[in-house]
């Protein structure tokens, strides 16, 4: 199958695109977009991949599925379009970054500048019906994104994986922690942020690890 995705990702994932489940997933998603309001816009489904090529991935952040409100989702986990109110989880992420490394909290929630530096902002599910969280769960997206995580782990070295909350930490078994750094904390949502996300210092730890492996640190703020 010819999937419109950034070239380096296409090369490492081509086998996956040729599998029967991916064709079924594509047909399902196409039908959903044709009959319902689905987010993100079709052109943004693979935005995380297109802004952060495989050979540039330095940090992986994992979310569950896209925001399901109008104008929010644009293909990057935790991120929203410019002009959209910053979601509570991202507000808390910004607070932790400021506490950890300093800097002024941005007035917007668009994280494209992270993606362009090598932060791969991956949702496990890449589409959602408006106002129906996890509505595209168990349709094939997780099979695909699990393979993406495994491919990064297998084919790259010195990547920082930030696993926040039980859902993301359920993916840990696919990551080789002998050649990557795995950072775990509670989810930054208001419900769990005070259980250990605040004070986790993941952003300075990630940058220290990258620098120790001769990689440029991320400019978080």
mmCIF file of N, CA, C and O in Angstrom, residues 102-140:
data_model
loop_
_atom_site.group_PDB
_atom_site.id
_atom_site.type_symbol
_atom_site.label_atom_id
_atom_site.label_comp_id
_atom_site.label_asym_id
_atom_site.label_seq_id
_atom_site.Cartn_x
_atom_site.Cartn_y
_atom_site.Cartn_z
ATOM 1 N N UNK A 102 13.572 25.893 34.197
ATOM 2 C CA UNK A 102 13.384 27.329 34.084
ATOM 3 C C UNK A 102 12.807 27.721 32.738
ATOM 4 O O UNK A 102 12.525 26.882 31.884
ATOM 5 N N UNK A 103 12.632 29.023 32.548
ATOM 6 C CA UNK A 103 12.071 29.527 31.299
ATOM 7 C C UNK A 103 10.641 29.996 31.471
ATOM 8 O O UNK A 103 10.005 29.748 32.498
ATOM 9 N N UNK A 104 10.152 30.681 30.465
ATOM 10 C CA UNK A 104 8.808 31.256 30.505
ATOM 11 C C UNK A 104 7.823 30.323 29.807
ATOM 12 O O UNK A 104 8.079 29.861 28.694
ATOM 13 N N UNK A 105 6.719 30.045 30.464
ATOM 14 C CA UNK A 105 5.697 29.150 29.896
ATOM 15 C C UNK A 105 5.092 29.770 28.643
ATOM 16 O O UNK A 105 4.681 30.938 28.669
ATOM 17 N N UNK A 106 5.038 29.030 27.542
ATOM 18 C CA UNK A 106 4.467 29.574 26.295
ATOM 19 C C UNK A 106 2.985 29.931 26.453
ATOM 20 O O UNK A 106 2.271 29.333 27.271
ATOM 21 N N UNK A 107 2.549 30.877 25.651
ATOM 22 C CA UNK A 107 1.144 31.303 25.680
ATOM 23 C C UNK A 107 0.274 30.428 24.779
ATOM 24 O O UNK A 107 -0.913 30.703 24.608
ATOM 25 N N UNK A 108 0.845 29.387 24.187
ATOM 26 C CA UNK A 108 0.097 28.515 23.276
ATOM 27 C C UNK A 108 0.464 27.055 23.566
ATOM 28 O O UNK A 108 1.419 26.774 24.287
ATOM 29 N N UNK A 109 -0.316 26.145 22.967
ATOM 30 C CA UNK A 109 -0.084 24.713 23.204
ATOM 31 C C UNK A 109 0.404 23.962 21.986
ATOM 32 O O UNK A 109 0.272 22.731 21.916
ATOM 33 N N UNK A 110 0.955 24.668 21.012
ATOM 34 C CA UNK A 110 1.437 24.012 19.793
ATOM 35 C C UNK A 110 2.871 23.525 19.994
ATOM 36 O O UNK A 110 3.776 24.327 20.252
ATOM 37 N N UNK A 111 3.071 22.213 19.879
ATOM 38 C CA UNK A 111 4.378 21.601 20.170
ATOM 39 C C UNK A 111 5.161 21.228 18.911
ATOM 40 O O UNK A 111 6.078 20.405 18.970
ATOM 41 N N UNK A 112 4.811 21.840 17.788
ATOM 42 C CA UNK A 112 5.538 21.519 16.556
ATOM 43 C C UNK A 112 7.032 21.805 16.695
ATOM 44 O O UNK A 112 7.863 21.107 16.104
ATOM 45 N N UNK A 113 7.387 22.817 17.496
ATOM 46 C CA UNK A 113 8.811 23.144 17.669
ATOM 47 C C UNK A 113 9.555 22.029 18.405
ATOM 48 O O UNK A 113 10.758 21.874 18.236
ATOM 49 N N UNK A 114 8.848 21.243 19.220
ATOM 50 C CA UNK A 114 9.464 20.052 19.812
ATOM 51 C C UNK A 114 9.698 18.995 18.740
ATOM 52 O O UNK A 114 10.772 18.415 18.642
ATOM 53 N N UNK A 115 8.650 18.734 17.950
ATOM 54 C CA UNK A 115 8.730 17.691 16.917
ATOM 55 C C UNK A 115 9.885 17.963 15.963
ATOM 56 O O UNK A 115 10.622 17.043 15.573
ATOM 57 N N UNK A 116 10.060 19.227 15.611
ATOM 58 C CA UNK A 116 11.116 19.577 14.653
ATOM 59 C C UNK A 116 12.518 19.419 15.239
ATOM 60 O O UNK A 116 13.497 19.348 14.504
ATOM 61 N N UNK A 117 12.603 19.308 16.565
ATOM 62 C CA UNK A 117 13.897 19.071 17.220
ATOM 63 C C UNK A 117 14.176 17.580 17.469
ATOM 64 O O UNK A 117 15.239 17.224 17.990
ATOM 65 N N UNK A 118 13.199 16.724 17.157
ATOM 66 C CA UNK A 118 13.409 15.296 17.366
ATOM 67 C C UNK A 118 12.568 14.670 18.452
ATOM 68 O O UNK A 118 12.829 13.547 18.893
ATOM 69 N N UNK A 119 11.530 15.389 18.914
ATOM 70 C CA UNK A 119 10.601 14.815 19.894
ATOM 71 C C UNK A 119 9.421 14.220 19.117
ATOM 72 O O UNK A 119 8.668 14.935 18.475
ATOM 73 N N UNK A 120 9.305 12.900 19.171
ATOM 74 C CA UNK A 120 8.274 12.180 18.421
ATOM 75 C C UNK A 120 7.039 12.080 19.295
ATOM 76 O O UNK A 120 7.017 11.350 20.288
ATOM 77 N N UNK A 121 6.001 12.849 18.942
ATOM 78 C CA UNK A 121 4.802 13.005 19.767
ATOM 79 C C UNK A 121 3.713 12.062 19.267
ATOM 80 O O UNK A 121 2.808 12.438 18.526
ATOM 81 N N UNK A 122 3.794 10.805 19.693
ATOM 82 C CA UNK A 122 2.984 9.719 19.133
ATOM 83 C C UNK A 122 1.784 9.391 19.998
ATOM 84 O O UNK A 122 1.916 9.117 21.193
ATOM 85 N N UNK A 123 0.603 9.419 19.393
ATOM 86 C CA UNK A 123 -0.570 8.812 20.024
ATOM 87 C C UNK A 123 -0.647 7.349 19.611
ATOM 88 O O UNK A 123 -0.338 7.003 18.465
ATOM 89 N N UNK A 124 -1.073 6.477 20.535
ATOM 90 C CA UNK A 124 -1.215 5.056 20.211
ATOM 91 C C UNK A 124 -2.341 4.832 19.206
ATOM 92 O O UNK A 124 -2.307 3.902 18.409
ATOM 93 N N UNK A 125 -3.365 5.692 19.253
ATOM 94 C CA UNK A 125 -4.492 5.667 18.321
ATOM 95 C C UNK A 125 -4.444 6.988 17.563
ATOM 96 O O UNK A 125 -4.281 8.043 18.184
ATOM 97 N N UNK A 126 -4.556 6.963 16.243
ATOM 98 C CA UNK A 126 -4.279 8.165 15.467
ATOM 99 C C UNK A 126 -5.519 8.893 14.941
ATOM 100 O O UNK A 126 -5.391 9.873 14.215
ATOM 101 N N UNK A 127 -6.699 8.439 15.323
ATOM 102 C CA UNK A 127 -7.925 9.141 14.919
ATOM 103 C C UNK A 127 -9.000 8.912 15.972
ATOM 104 O O UNK A 127 -8.926 7.971 16.768
ATOM 105 N N UNK A 128 -10.003 9.800 15.979
ATOM 106 C CA UNK A 128 -11.068 9.718 16.985
ATOM 107 C C UNK A 128 -12.314 10.424 16.451
ATOM 108 O O UNK A 128 -12.224 11.420 15.742
ATOM 109 N N UNK A 129 -13.491 9.897 16.789
ATOM 110 C CA UNK A 129 -14.746 10.549 16.431
ATOM 111 C C UNK A 129 -14.988 11.720 17.398
ATOM 112 O O UNK A 129 -14.708 11.615 18.592
ATOM 113 N N UNK A 130 -15.490 12.828 16.876
ATOM 114 C CA UNK A 130 -15.769 14.011 17.696
ATOM 115 C C UNK A 130 -16.569 13.650 18.939
ATOM 116 O O UNK A 130 -17.564 12.913 18.858
ATOM 117 N N UNK A 131 -16.110 14.139 20.089
ATOM 118 C CA UNK A 131 -16.797 13.979 21.383
ATOM 119 C C UNK A 131 -16.898 12.533 21.851
ATOM 120 O O UNK A 131 -17.654 12.236 22.779
ATOM 121 N N UNK A 132 -16.115 11.624 21.234
ATOM 122 C CA UNK A 132 -16.152 10.204 21.628
ATOM 123 C C UNK A 132 -14.742 9.675 21.841
ATOM 124 O O UNK A 132 -14.156 9.030 20.966
ATOM 125 N N UNK A 133 -14.137 9.970 23.008
ATOM 126 C CA UNK A 133 -12.775 9.497 23.256
ATOM 127 C C UNK A 133 -12.658 7.986 23.112
ATOM 128 O O UNK A 133 -13.589 7.246 23.425
ATOM 129 N N UNK A 134 -11.520 7.552 22.607
ATOM 130 C CA UNK A 134 -11.174 6.136 22.355
ATOM 131 C C UNK A 134 -12.148 5.435 21.412
ATOM 132 O O UNK A 134 -12.233 4.205 21.389
ATOM 133 N N UNK A 135 -12.895 6.190 20.600
ATOM 134 C CA UNK A 135 -13.862 5.582 19.688
ATOM 135 C C UNK A 135 -13.199 4.779 18.575
ATOM 136 O O UNK A 135 -13.841 3.939 17.951
ATOM 137 N N UNK A 136 -11.912 5.022 18.305
ATOM 138 C CA UNK A 136 -11.203 4.231 17.295
ATOM 139 C C UNK A 136 -10.207 3.261 17.938
ATOM 140 O O UNK A 136 -9.247 2.841 17.307
ATOM 141 N N UNK A 137 -10.494 2.903 19.172
ATOM 142 C CA UNK A 137 -9.674 1.905 19.867
ATOM 143 C C UNK A 137 -9.924 0.521 19.259
ATOM 144 O O UNK A 137 -11.025 0.222 18.791
ATOM 145 N N UNK A 138 -8.886 -0.303 19.256
ATOM 146 C CA UNK A 138 -8.986 -1.703 18.818
ATOM 147 C C UNK A 138 -9.472 -1.864 17.378
ATOM 148 O O UNK A 138 -10.166 -2.823 17.047
ATOM 149 N N UNK A 139 -9.090 -0.923 16.522
ATOM 150 C CA UNK A 139 -9.416 -1.012 15.097
ATOM 151 C C UNK A 139 -8.170 -1.272 14.246
ATOM 152 O O UNK A 139 -8.277 -1.408 13.031
ATOM 153 N N UNK A 140 -7.009 -1.324 14.906
ATOM 154 C CA UNK A 140 -5.766 -1.576 14.183
ATOM 155 C C UNK A 140 -4.673 -0.552 14.423
ATOM 156 O O UNK A 140 -3.497 -0.822 14.185
#
